Short mmCIF file of C-alpha atoms in Angstrom, two decimals:
data_model
loop_
_atom_site.label_atom_id
_atom_site.label_comp_id
_atom_site.label_asym_id
_atom_site.label_seq_id
_atom_site.Cartn_x
_atom_site.Cartn_y
_atom_site.Cartn_z
CA MET A 1 0.08 -0.22 -0.04
CA LYS A 2 2.70 1.84 0.75
CA TYR A 3 4.52 1.29 -2.47
CA LEU A 4 1.41 2.56 -4.15
CA GLN A 5 1.09 5.98 -2.47
CA ILE A 6 4.63 6.32 -3.54
CA ILE A 7 4.23 5.37 -7.38
CA THR A 8 0.91 7.70 -7.51
CA SER A 9 2.46 10.38 -6.00
CA LEU A 10 5.40 10.63 -8.27
CA LEU A 11 3.33 10.16 -11.46
CA PHE A 12 1.06 13.22 -10.20
CA VAL A 13 4.76 14.71 -9.89
CA ILE A 14 5.92 13.68 -13.11
CA GLY A 15 2.97 14.91 -15.10
CA THR A 16 1.69 17.84 -13.59
CA PRO A 17 3.37 19.75 -15.76
CA TYR A 18 1.72 18.26 -19.24
CA LEU A 19 -1.41 17.64 -18.16
CA GLY A 20 -2.60 21.32 -19.00
CA ALA A 21 -0.38 21.82 -22.27
CA SER A 22 -0.79 18.74 -24.37
CA GLN A 23 -4.15 19.95 -25.86
CA LYS A 24 -3.55 18.67 -29.51
CA SER A 25 -5.97 19.73 -31.75
CA ILE A 26 -6.68 19.73 -35.72
CA LYS A 27 -7.06 23.25 -37.16
CA GLU A 28 -8.52 23.84 -40.66
CA TYR A 29 -8.97 26.50 -42.65
CA LYS A 30 -11.22 26.28 -46.28
CA VAL A 31 -11.42 28.51 -48.82
CA ALA A 32 -13.64 27.60 -52.23
CA LEU A 33 -11.19 26.77 -55.22
CA SER A 34 -13.11 23.98 -57.96
CA ASN A 35 -10.89 25.86 -60.87
CA GLY A 36 -7.47 27.38 -61.09
CA THR A 37 -4.33 27.86 -59.41
CA LEU A 38 -3.10 27.15 -55.73
CA VAL A 39 0.17 28.72 -54.89
CA LEU A 40 2.07 27.08 -52.19
CA ASP A 41 4.90 29.49 -51.33
CA ASP A 42 7.74 28.48 -48.51
CA ILE A 43 6.10 26.02 -47.00
CA ASN A 44 8.23 24.23 -44.60
CA ASP A 45 6.46 21.45 -44.41
CA LEU A 46 4.15 20.34 -46.57
CA GLU A 47 1.78 17.84 -47.78
CA VAL A 48 -0.79 18.08 -50.56
CA ILE A 49 -3.27 15.64 -50.97
CA GLY A 50 -5.37 15.49 -53.88
CA TYR A 51 -9.57 15.01 -53.36
CA THR A 52 -13.20 15.16 -54.68
CA GLY A 53 -14.46 18.41 -53.61
CA SER A 54 -14.57 21.95 -54.32
CA ASP A 55 -12.49 23.45 -51.62
CA ILE A 56 -9.08 24.07 -50.69
CA ILE A 57 -8.42 22.90 -47.39
CA PHE A 58 -5.47 23.61 -44.91
CA MET A 59 -5.20 21.39 -42.24
CA SER A 60 -2.17 21.11 -39.09
CA GLU A 61 -2.51 19.68 -35.95
CA TYR A 62 -1.81 22.69 -33.06
CA GLU A 63 -0.65 22.10 -30.19
CA ASP A 64 -1.34 25.33 -27.23
CA ASP A 65 2.11 25.67 -25.82
CA GLU A 66 2.98 28.02 -22.55
CA SER A 67 2.88 30.82 -24.98
CA SER A 68 -0.36 30.16 -26.21
CA ASP A 69 -2.10 32.11 -23.78
CA ARG A 70 -0.06 35.28 -24.50
CA LYS A 71 -0.86 35.28 -28.05
CA LYS A 72 -4.64 34.79 -27.31
CA GLY A 73 -6.18 37.79 -29.35
CA LEU A 74 -3.06 38.73 -31.48
CA LYS A 75 -2.31 37.88 -35.13
CA LEU A 76 0.60 37.02 -36.56
CA LEU A 77 2.69 39.46 -38.70
CA ASN A 78 5.66 39.28 -40.91
CA ALA A 79 7.63 41.75 -43.15
CA ASP A 80 5.49 41.29 -46.16
CA GLY A 81 2.59 42.46 -44.16
CA LEU A 82 1.03 39.26 -44.11
CA ASN A 83 -1.39 38.16 -41.66
CA ASP A 84 -2.11 34.88 -39.99
CA ASN A 85 -5.42 34.84 -41.36
CA THR A 86 -5.87 30.99 -41.12
CA GLY A 87 -4.59 30.18 -37.99
CA ILE A 88 -1.86 27.47 -38.24
CA GLY A 89 0.54 29.46 -39.60
CA ILE A 90 0.10 30.45 -43.15
CA ALA A 91 -1.45 33.72 -44.70
CA VAL A 92 -4.12 32.73 -47.52
CA ASN A 93 -5.37 35.01 -50.11
CA LYS A 94 -7.64 34.75 -53.15
CA ASP A 95 -7.32 36.61 -56.08
CA GLY A 96 -9.72 35.24 -59.35
CA LYS A 97 -8.83 31.73 -60.06
CA THR A 98 -5.47 32.01 -57.80
CA VAL A 99 -5.08 31.28 -54.32
CA VAL A 100 -1.88 32.03 -52.55
CA ALA A 101 -0.61 30.36 -49.04
CA SER A 102 2.48 31.85 -47.13
CA GLN A 103 4.17 30.92 -44.03
CA ILE A 104 5.09 33.64 -42.31
CA THR A 105 5.86 32.46 -39.06
CA SER A 106 9.87 31.91 -39.11
CA ASP A 107 9.78 29.04 -36.97
CA CYS A 108 11.65 26.47 -38.47
CA THR A 109 10.33 23.83 -36.37
CA CYS A 110 5.89 24.76 -37.37
CA GLU A 111 4.05 21.69 -37.45
CA LYS A 112 3.33 20.36 -41.13
CA ILE A 113 0.78 21.60 -42.99
CA THR A 114 -1.75 19.20 -44.97
CA VAL A 115 -3.37 21.14 -47.82
CA LYS A 116 -6.26 18.68 -49.72
CA VAL A 117 -6.95 19.73 -53.42
CA PRO A 118 -9.49 19.62 -55.37
CA ARG A 119 -8.22 17.28 -58.42
CA SER A 120 -9.25 20.37 -61.20
CA VAL A 121 -6.81 22.43 -59.36
CA ASN A 122 -3.34 23.13 -60.59
CA VAL A 123 -0.97 23.29 -57.67
CA ASN A 124 2.40 25.46 -57.67
CA ILE A 125 4.60 25.07 -55.03
CA VAL A 126 7.82 27.24 -54.69
CA SER A 127 10.20 27.57 -51.69
CA SER A 128 13.56 28.47 -51.10
CA SER A 129 13.84 28.54 -47.70
CA HIS A 130 16.67 26.52 -46.04
CA ASP A 131 14.15 24.66 -43.66
CA GLY A 132 12.72 23.03 -46.10
CA ASN A 133 11.75 19.47 -45.03
CA ARG A 134 9.88 17.37 -47.42
CA ILE A 135 7.04 17.84 -49.52
CA LEU A 136 4.47 15.07 -50.25
CA VAL A 137 2.59 15.41 -53.52
CA LYS A 138 -0.09 12.47 -53.49
CA ASP A 139 -3.21 10.92 -55.13
CA PHE A 140 -2.75 14.35 -57.50
CA GLU A 141 -4.11 14.12 -61.12
CA ASN A 142 -4.31 17.75 -62.56
CA GLU A 143 -0.35 19.94 -63.42
CA LEU A 144 1.90 20.26 -60.50
CA GLU A 145 4.85 22.82 -60.95
CA ILE A 146 7.29 22.08 -57.57
CA SER A 147 10.29 24.41 -57.89
CA THR A 148 12.41 24.74 -54.50
CA ASN A 149 15.87 24.32 -53.24
CA TYR A 150 16.07 22.05 -50.29
CA HIS A 151 13.05 20.34 -50.13
CA ASP A 152 13.25 16.54 -50.56
CA ILE A 153 10.01 16.00 -52.52
CA GLN A 154 7.87 12.43 -52.37
CA LEU A 155 5.27 11.75 -54.84
CA GLU A 156 2.81 9.14 -54.81
CA ASN A 157 0.36 8.09 -56.85
CA VAL A 158 0.42 11.38 -59.10
CA THR A 159 0.05 11.38 -62.93
CA GLY A 160 1.38 14.27 -64.32
CA PRO A 161 1.90 16.62 -65.97
CA MET A 162 4.22 18.35 -63.92
CA ALA A 163 7.78 20.32 -63.92
CA VAL A 164 9.65 19.25 -60.51
CA LYS A 165 12.65 20.03 -59.13
CA THR A 166 14.96 21.03 -56.37
CA LEU A 167 18.38 21.63 -55.94
CA TYR A 168 19.90 19.87 -52.63
CA GLY A 169 16.78 17.52 -51.85
CA ASN A 170 16.17 14.12 -53.53
CA ILE A 171 12.91 13.59 -55.45
CA GLU A 172 11.20 9.91 -54.94
CA GLY A 173 7.93 9.14 -57.08
CA SER A 174 5.47 6.30 -57.78
CA PHE A 175 3.03 6.74 -60.65
CA LYS A 176 0.04 4.91 -61.18
CA LYS A 177 -1.03 5.94 -64.52
CA LEU A 178 1.32 8.35 -66.51
CA SER A 179 -0.72 11.72 -67.86
CA GLN A 180 -0.22 12.33 -71.88
CA THR A 181 -0.86 15.83 -71.60
CA GLY A 182 1.80 18.19 -70.82
CA SER A 183 5.26 17.40 -69.64
CA VAL A 184 6.94 15.19 -67.23
CA SER A 185 10.39 16.92 -66.27
CA ILE A 186 11.76 15.74 -62.88
CA TYR A 187 15.40 17.67 -61.60
CA SER A 188 17.27 17.54 -58.52
CA VAL A 189 20.92 19.18 -58.97
CA TYR A 190 22.58 17.28 -55.85
CA GLU A 191 20.79 14.69 -55.19
CA LEU A 192 19.39 11.32 -56.80
CA VAL A 193 16.06 10.60 -58.23
CA ASP A 194 14.12 7.68 -58.02
CA ILE A 195 10.62 7.28 -60.12
CA THR A 196 8.32 4.25 -60.55
CA LEU A 197 6.17 4.01 -63.49
CA PRO A 198 3.38 2.09 -64.66
CA ARG A 199 4.41 -1.05 -67.24
CA ASP A 200 2.34 0.33 -69.74
CA ALA A 201 3.70 3.99 -69.50
CA LYS A 202 4.24 5.33 -73.07
CA ALA A 203 7.01 8.30 -73.46
CA ASN A 204 9.53 10.00 -74.84
CA VAL A 205 12.02 9.79 -72.16
CA SER A 206 15.45 12.09 -72.19
CA LEU A 207 17.72 10.78 -69.05
CA SER A 208 20.49 13.41 -68.25
CA THR A 209 23.09 13.02 -65.41
CA PRO A 210 26.48 14.03 -66.37
CA TYR A 211 28.36 13.32 -63.11
CA GLY A 212 26.09 9.77 -61.76
CA ASP A 213 24.69 6.83 -63.35
CA VAL A 214 21.29 5.90 -64.76
CA TYR A 215 19.69 2.41 -63.23
CA THR A 216 16.39 0.75 -65.29
CA ASN A 217 14.21 -1.72 -65.76
CA ALA A 218 12.24 -0.40 -68.16
CA PRO A 219 12.51 -1.00 -71.61
CA ILE A 220 13.81 2.28 -73.16
CA THR A 221 14.62 2.38 -76.79
CA VAL A 222 17.60 4.45 -76.85
CA ASN A 223 17.61 6.76 -79.61
CA ASN A 224 21.39 7.72 -79.50
CA VAL A 225 23.67 7.47 -76.43
CA ASP A 226 27.00 9.42 -76.45
CA LYS A 227 29.65 8.45 -73.79
CA VAL A 228 28.05 5.85 -72.44
CA LYS A 229 28.93 2.54 -71.29
CA ASN A 230 25.99 0.34 -71.12
CA VAL A 231 22.16 0.52 -69.93
CA SER A 232 20.79 -2.18 -67.32
CA THR A 233 17.25 -3.26 -68.67
CA GLY A 234 17.67 -5.93 -65.87
CA ASN A 235 16.32 -6.02 -62.18
CA GLY A 236 18.19 -2.68 -61.74
CA ALA A 237 20.76 -4.11 -59.43
CA GLY A 238 23.23 -4.97 -62.05
CA GLY A 239 24.17 -2.46 -64.91
CA SER A 240 23.98 0.99 -65.10
CA VAL A 241 24.75 4.23 -67.60
CA ASN A 242 28.42 5.42 -66.86
CA VAL A 243 29.15 8.86 -68.09
CA CYS A 244 32.62 9.40 -68.44
CA SER A 245 32.56 13.24 -68.87
CA PRO A 246 30.15 16.14 -67.28
CA SER A 247 29.05 17.82 -70.27
CA SER A 248 25.26 18.23 -70.33
CA LYS A 249 24.81 17.61 -74.05
CA SER A 250 26.65 14.52 -74.00
CA SER A 251 25.26 12.37 -71.09
CA THR A 252 21.55 12.73 -71.83
CA ILE A 253 19.84 9.28 -72.88
CA ASN A 254 17.21 10.16 -75.53
CA GLY A 255 14.39 6.85 -75.79
CA THR A 256 11.17 6.02 -76.03
CA LEU A 257 9.18 4.19 -73.51
CA ASN A 258 6.28 1.91 -74.93
CA GLY A 259 6.70 3.42 -78.77
CA GLY A 260 6.67 7.22 -77.18
CA GLY A 261 4.22 9.52 -75.76
CA VAL A 262 4.49 12.57 -73.16
CA GLU A 263 7.60 13.97 -72.80
CA LEU A 264 9.69 12.89 -69.58
CA SER A 265 12.83 14.22 -68.64
CA ILE A 266 14.51 13.19 -65.58
CA LYS A 267 17.72 15.10 -64.56
CA SER A 268 20.20 14.37 -61.30
CA SER A 269 23.29 16.48 -62.31
CA TYR A 270 25.27 14.59 -59.18
CA GLU A 271 23.97 11.55 -58.58
CA ASP A 272 22.37 8.87 -59.59
CA ILE A 273 18.95 8.18 -61.75
CA TYR A 274 16.38 5.24 -61.11
CA LEU A 275 13.79 4.68 -63.69
CA ARG A 276 11.90 1.65 -62.47
CA GLN A 277 8.69 0.11 -63.72
CA LEU A 278 5.92 -1.89 -62.12
CA MET B 1 42.20 59.82 -186.43
CA ASN B 2 44.89 60.05 -183.76
CA ILE B 3 47.82 57.68 -183.48
CA ASP B 4 46.17 56.04 -180.45
CA GLN B 5 43.38 55.38 -182.55
CA TRP B 6 45.47 53.88 -185.18
CA GLU B 7 47.35 52.26 -182.47
CA ASP B 8 44.28 50.57 -181.11
CA LYS B 9 43.61 49.39 -184.83
CA ILE B 10 46.82 47.84 -185.63
CA ILE B 11 46.38 45.35 -181.98
CA SER B 12 42.66 44.43 -183.15
CA TYR B 13 44.56 43.95 -186.95
CA LEU B 14 47.26 41.49 -185.47
CA GLU B 15 44.60 40.07 -183.04
CA GLY B 16 42.88 38.96 -186.16
CA ASP B 17 39.99 40.81 -185.10
CA LEU B 18 39.42 43.19 -188.27
CA GLU B 19 37.61 42.91 -191.54
CA SER B 20 39.30 43.06 -194.70
CA VAL B 21 38.16 46.52 -195.68
CA MET B 22 39.79 47.57 -192.27
CA LYS B 23 43.13 46.12 -192.62
CA GLN B 24 43.21 47.58 -196.43
CA GLU B 25 42.64 51.02 -194.64
CA ILE B 26 45.82 50.29 -191.91
CA THR B 27 47.89 49.03 -194.46
CA GLU B 28 47.51 51.46 -196.93
CA ALA B 29 47.83 54.42 -193.89
CA ALA B 30 50.85 52.75 -192.95
CA ASN B 31 52.60 53.01 -196.37
CA LYS B 32 51.25 56.98 -196.58
CA ASN B 33 52.16 57.64 -192.31
CA LYS B 34 55.67 57.32 -191.61
CA GLU B 35 54.44 57.11 -188.08
CA ILE B 36 51.48 54.76 -188.63
CA GLU B 37 54.29 52.47 -190.54
CA ALA B 38 56.48 52.83 -187.42
CA LEU B 39 53.72 51.62 -185.03
CA TRP B 40 52.73 48.50 -187.46
CA ILE B 41 55.91 47.59 -187.90
CA SER B 42 56.62 47.88 -183.62
CA TYR B 43 53.40 45.72 -182.89
CA ARG B 44 53.27 43.20 -185.92
CA SER B 45 57.85 41.91 -184.76
CA ILE B 46 56.10 41.88 -181.03
CA TYR B 47 53.65 39.68 -182.22
CA ASN B 48 55.23 37.52 -184.71
CA THR B 49 58.02 37.34 -181.14
CA ILE B 50 55.06 35.87 -179.03
CA ASP B 51 53.77 33.42 -182.24
CA ASN B 52 57.48 32.50 -182.30
CA ILE B 53 57.67 31.26 -178.65
CA PRO B 54 57.91 27.48 -178.44
CA THR B 55 55.22 25.76 -176.32
CA ALA B 56 56.18 23.31 -173.71
CA GLU B 57 53.79 19.86 -173.99
CA THR B 58 53.33 18.60 -170.29
CA CYS B 59 53.03 14.88 -169.74
CA ASP B 60 50.25 12.67 -168.99
CA THR B 61 51.81 11.62 -165.42
CA LEU B 62 51.85 15.69 -164.10
CA LYS B 63 48.55 16.05 -166.11
CA SER B 64 47.04 13.29 -164.47
CA ASN B 65 48.33 14.37 -161.18
CA PHE B 66 47.02 17.76 -161.84
CA GLY B 67 43.79 16.06 -162.72
CA THR B 68 43.95 14.68 -159.44
CA PHE B 69 45.09 17.23 -157.17
CA LEU B 70 42.64 19.77 -159.26
CA LYS B 71 39.23 17.18 -158.51
CA LYS B 72 40.30 17.00 -154.53
CA GLU B 73 40.75 20.83 -154.41
CA ILE B 74 37.31 21.12 -155.90
CA ASP B 75 35.99 18.42 -153.25
CA THR B 76 37.61 19.99 -150.51
CA GLN B 77 36.28 23.82 -151.82
CA GLU B 78 32.98 22.14 -151.98
CA SER B 79 33.17 20.32 -149.14
CA LYS B 80 34.00 23.53 -146.97
CA LYS B 81 31.02 25.41 -148.96
CA ILE B 82 28.55 22.70 -147.50
CA THR B 83 30.54 22.59 -143.80
CA GLY B 84 29.85 26.36 -143.46
CA ASN B 85 26.30 27.07 -144.76
CA LYS B 86 25.07 23.16 -143.22
CA VAL B 87 22.47 23.28 -140.68
CA ILE B 88 23.59 20.82 -138.04
CA ALA B 89 21.22 17.91 -137.28
CA ILE B 90 20.27 17.32 -133.33
CA PRO B 91 18.62 13.59 -133.10
CA ALA B 92 15.47 13.42 -131.82
CA TRP B 93 16.13 11.56 -128.49
CA LYS B 94 18.77 14.45 -127.91
CA LYS B 95 15.99 17.32 -128.09
CA ILE B 96 13.60 14.81 -125.62
CA MET B 97 16.62 15.09 -123.37
CA THR B 98 17.41 18.68 -123.39
CA ILE B 99 13.76 19.23 -123.57
CA ALA B 100 13.59 16.89 -120.23
CA ALA B 101 16.83 18.57 -118.52
CA VAL B 102 15.40 21.96 -118.87
CA LEU B 103 12.02 20.84 -117.72
CA VAL B 104 13.31 18.77 -114.51
CA GLY B 105 15.73 22.37 -113.84
CA LEU B 106 12.45 24.16 -113.95
CA LEU B 107 10.55 21.68 -111.75
CA PHE B 108 13.86 21.83 -109.08
CA ILE B 109 13.47 25.68 -109.24
CA TRP B 110 9.77 26.12 -108.94
CA ASN B 111 10.02 22.84 -105.40
CA THR B 112 13.17 24.55 -103.98
CA ASN B 113 10.74 28.05 -103.81
CA GLN B 114 8.05 25.65 -102.97
CA ASN B 115 10.06 24.28 -100.64
CA ASN B 116 11.41 26.85 -99.13
CA GLN B 117 8.07 28.57 -98.98
CA ASP B 118 6.77 25.21 -96.96
CA ILE B 119 10.04 25.75 -94.57
CA ASN B 120 9.14 29.65 -94.05
CA ASN B 121 5.01 28.36 -93.55
CA ASN B 122 5.98 25.77 -91.33
CA LEU B 123 8.45 28.07 -88.86
CA ALA B 124 5.82 31.12 -88.83
CA GLU B 125 3.46 28.13 -88.17
CA VAL B 126 5.87 26.84 -85.22
CA ASN B 127 6.54 30.71 -84.10
CA THR B 128 2.12 31.40 -84.49
CA GLN B 129 1.89 27.97 -81.97
CA LEU B 130 4.79 28.78 -79.56
CA GLU B 131 3.77 32.53 -79.50
CA GLN B 132 -0.09 31.05 -78.60
CA ILE B 133 1.24 28.20 -76.06
CA LEU B 134 3.43 30.63 -74.28
CA ASP B 135 0.86 33.06 -73.69
CA THR B 136 -1.18 30.11 -71.78
CA LYS B 137 -0.70 29.79 -68.18
CA SER B 138 0.24 25.83 -68.09
CA SER B 139 4.08 25.32 -67.54
CA THR B 140 3.98 21.87 -69.05
CA GLU B 141 2.46 22.99 -71.77
CA LYS B 142 5.14 25.67 -72.59
CA ILE B 143 7.78 22.98 -71.57
CA LYS B 144 6.73 20.24 -73.92
CA VAL B 145 6.50 23.19 -76.86
CA ILE B 146 9.59 24.59 -76.03
CA ARG B 147 11.36 20.64 -76.16
CA VAL B 148 9.78 19.33 -79.11
CA SER B 149 10.24 22.50 -81.02
CA HIS B 150 13.99 22.93 -79.93
CA ASP B 151 15.37 19.56 -79.81
CA ASN B 152 19.05 19.27 -80.05
CA GLN B 153 18.83 16.58 -82.52
CA SER B 154 17.62 19.61 -85.03
CA PRO B 155 17.62 22.86 -82.99
CA SER B 156 15.72 25.80 -85.39
CA ASN B 157 17.77 28.30 -86.44
CA ASP B 158 15.07 30.74 -87.16
CA GLU B 159 16.11 34.13 -85.63
CA ASN B 160 12.12 34.74 -84.64
CA THR B 161 12.55 31.13 -82.41
CA LYS B 162 15.45 31.97 -80.83
CA GLN B 163 13.89 35.74 -80.04
CA LEU B 164 10.85 33.52 -78.61
CA LEU B 165 13.09 31.62 -76.41
CA VAL B 166 14.60 35.16 -75.45
CA ASN B 167 11.78 36.29 -74.17
CA VAL B 168 10.50 33.49 -72.03
CA LEU B 169 13.94 33.04 -70.21
CA LYS B 170 13.40 36.78 -69.19
CA LYS B 171 9.56 37.50 -68.20
CA ASP B 172 8.19 33.73 -67.94
CA PRO B 173 7.10 33.75 -64.08
CA SER B 174 7.78 30.09 -64.13
CA SER B 175 11.56 28.86 -63.44
CA ASN B 176 10.69 25.34 -64.78
CA VAL B 177 9.84 27.21 -68.12
CA ARG B 178 12.53 29.75 -67.99
CA LEU B 179 14.99 26.55 -67.27
CA ALA B 180 13.41 24.59 -70.72
CA ALA B 181 14.08 28.06 -72.36
CA VAL B 182 17.84 27.85 -70.93
CA GLU B 183 18.05 24.17 -72.34
CA ALA B 184 16.83 25.06 -75.73
CA LEU B 185 19.14 28.17 -75.99
CA ALA B 186 22.09 26.34 -75.18
CA ASN B 187 22.11 25.05 -78.70
CA TYR B 188 22.93 28.45 -79.84
CA THR B 189 25.64 29.76 -77.81
CA ASN B 190 28.08 30.39 -80.60
CA ASP B 191 25.71 32.89 -81.46
CA ASP B 192 26.56 36.78 -80.42
CA LYS B 193 23.24 37.69 -79.54
CA ILE B 194 22.23 34.45 -77.50
CA ARG B 195 25.36 34.79 -75.14
CA GLU B 196 24.60 38.20 -74.79
CA ALA B 197 20.98 37.40 -73.37
CA LEU B 198 22.10 34.58 -71.31
CA ILE B 199 24.69 36.47 -69.97
CA LYS B 200 21.81 39.12 -69.08
CA ALA B 201 19.62 36.78 -67.62
CA LEU B 202 22.34 35.21 -65.01
CA MET B 203 22.61 38.53 -63.56
CA VAL B 204 18.81 39.10 -62.99
CA GLU B 205 17.88 35.42 -62.63
CA LYS B 206 16.92 34.46 -58.75
CA ASP B 207 16.00 30.90 -59.43
CA GLY B 208 19.00 29.01 -58.22
CA PHE B 209 18.31 26.03 -60.27
CA VAL B 210 17.86 28.18 -63.49
CA LYS B 211 21.11 29.99 -62.69
CA LEU B 212 23.03 26.56 -62.52
CA ALA B 213 21.97 25.62 -65.62
CA LEU B 214 22.60 29.34 -67.28
CA ILE B 215 26.11 29.01 -65.87
CA LYS B 216 26.68 25.37 -67.21
CA THR B 217 25.34 26.82 -70.86
CA LEU B 218 27.87 29.82 -70.66
CA GLY B 219 30.70 27.46 -69.28
CA SER B 220 30.34 25.28 -72.67
CA GLN B 221 31.27 28.71 -74.82
CA PHE B 222 33.65 30.48 -72.74
CA ASP B 223 34.49 33.73 -73.95
CA HIS B 224 36.29 36.91 -72.11
CA ASP B 225 32.52 38.93 -71.26
CA ILE B 226 31.80 35.32 -69.93
CA ALA B 227 35.04 35.22 -68.10
CA ASP B 228 34.48 38.50 -66.49
CA THR B 229 30.70 38.20 -65.79
CA PHE B 230 32.06 34.54 -63.88
CA GLU B 231 34.66 36.93 -62.04
CA GLU B 232 31.89 39.15 -61.11
CA ILE B 233 29.74 36.37 -59.73
CA VAL B 234 32.36 34.69 -57.70
CA ASN B 235 33.56 37.79 -56.17
CA ASP B 236 30.11 39.41 -55.06
CA LYS B 237 29.10 37.69 -51.81
CA THR B 238 25.22 37.87 -51.78
CA ASN B 239 25.42 35.31 -54.14
CA GLU B 240 24.21 31.85 -52.82
CA LYS B 241 27.50 29.54 -52.28
CA PHE B 242 26.47 27.19 -54.51
CA ILE B 243 26.12 29.80 -57.30
CA ARG B 244 30.10 30.61 -56.53
CA ASP B 245 31.08 27.41 -56.59
CA GLU B 246 29.83 26.52 -59.95
CA VAL B 247 31.23 29.36 -60.96
CA GLU B 248 34.73 28.71 -59.63
CA LYS B 249 34.50 25.55 -61.51
CA GLU B 250 33.73 26.83 -64.37
CA LEU B 251 36.99 29.25 -63.95
CA PHE B 252 38.79 26.68 -62.90
CA ARG B 253 37.86 24.50 -65.94
CA HIS B 254 38.98 27.15 -67.79
CA ASN B 255 42.25 27.61 -66.04
CA LYS B 256 41.16 31.16 -64.80
CA ILE B 257 41.69 30.06 -61.50
CA GLU B 258 45.14 28.54 -60.00
CA SER B 259 44.12 25.79 -57.92
#
């Protein structure tokens, strides 16, 4: 009985500081847009999910902390004059058929922002922040544009068309379908690119890696290969395309997949490219 | 009758051209007039001398050779006369071939003009399509058009097309589209105007990825202007480190900086 009292007391002492602060809740902000473009500007930790609907829904898990009381009744303001009009550290403004969402907190450890986007809306993600973590886009079928310096990019069940580039992040993607409209370009300068395509994907393929290798199990019909030693078309474990010279013009493999189709361009300047087929 | 008239009559007499009456008259006149007599005697003596000159008989061989020569000479002259006046007869097949050659030539010229016209029309059409699509808001469509129409296997050399790309590089709000424009313009770095446009773009471009592409592209066609621009970038500490690093790499590659 004595031991039970001691344990209960200890739990009370240890747990007391957290009892009031651990109120986690999900905050939402909606803006109506069924057709147009969503621009996501400098959001550190971002997840974009396509869905069937007509509102863009911004969501973030919000947790009260010791400064929550102090912030009550106040709004976050940044040097661009933007206010946190969502309650989740971002400013959202609508101008015609364009919605722009910008992160305005300088707290680099801020919570992940999840954005549910109607399938008919185009998404343009731009970021030059050093605090980039990861950008995840999934279940998305409309035009996607990403231009970032430091984020890793993960694409799940996206179809294209898309233009995706990052300087220091790697790009991983798995497509269940490859759209034949527009074009698909996926570029990283300093990190790898790993893309999985459906077996029936039709594409005019351009793979460029001046200082890296290309690994693939896709049956690419190569049009021209300059300064290339070999192309793996096995299980991806054995062969590679070795580029001897770091020349942007001489290290590009151009070819067709399943007879050709959408323009698909993948580049990694200093790392390897992995092109897989389901 | 003066002495000159008597002289003509005497010559005619000696040539045998006068009637007997006239011959009689000359004889009587010569008997009466000493001057006419002297003239008569003088001419009769000349004619007697001529008549007494022996005639050389030619041999048959000489006659035959002369005849052959003469015949040949006549034939030659006649042949020359024919050649000089003849109309050259051109065979029918040659006429047909000539006409065919002329027709083929005309067809070639027409076809060349037509092809040039087609190329111009195609270029104009491509440029119009480019302009139309570059006015749209879809970045991936713009990238597709730029990539397809400026495939580095067969880059267009049309000035308008190049200018369109330069405009895209200057004005398009999408860095992905500007990047595609740089990749297409990389085919024309031997063109001074394009190099100049790329240098200007490098100085104002904000997107790191596009800057890197510009540095790589310009690095492939290094010259003094590019070297100056690169050194300016390296020395400007407000530029991102990765940009300065890439520029230094290019400068190093061109032996501008001692390692």
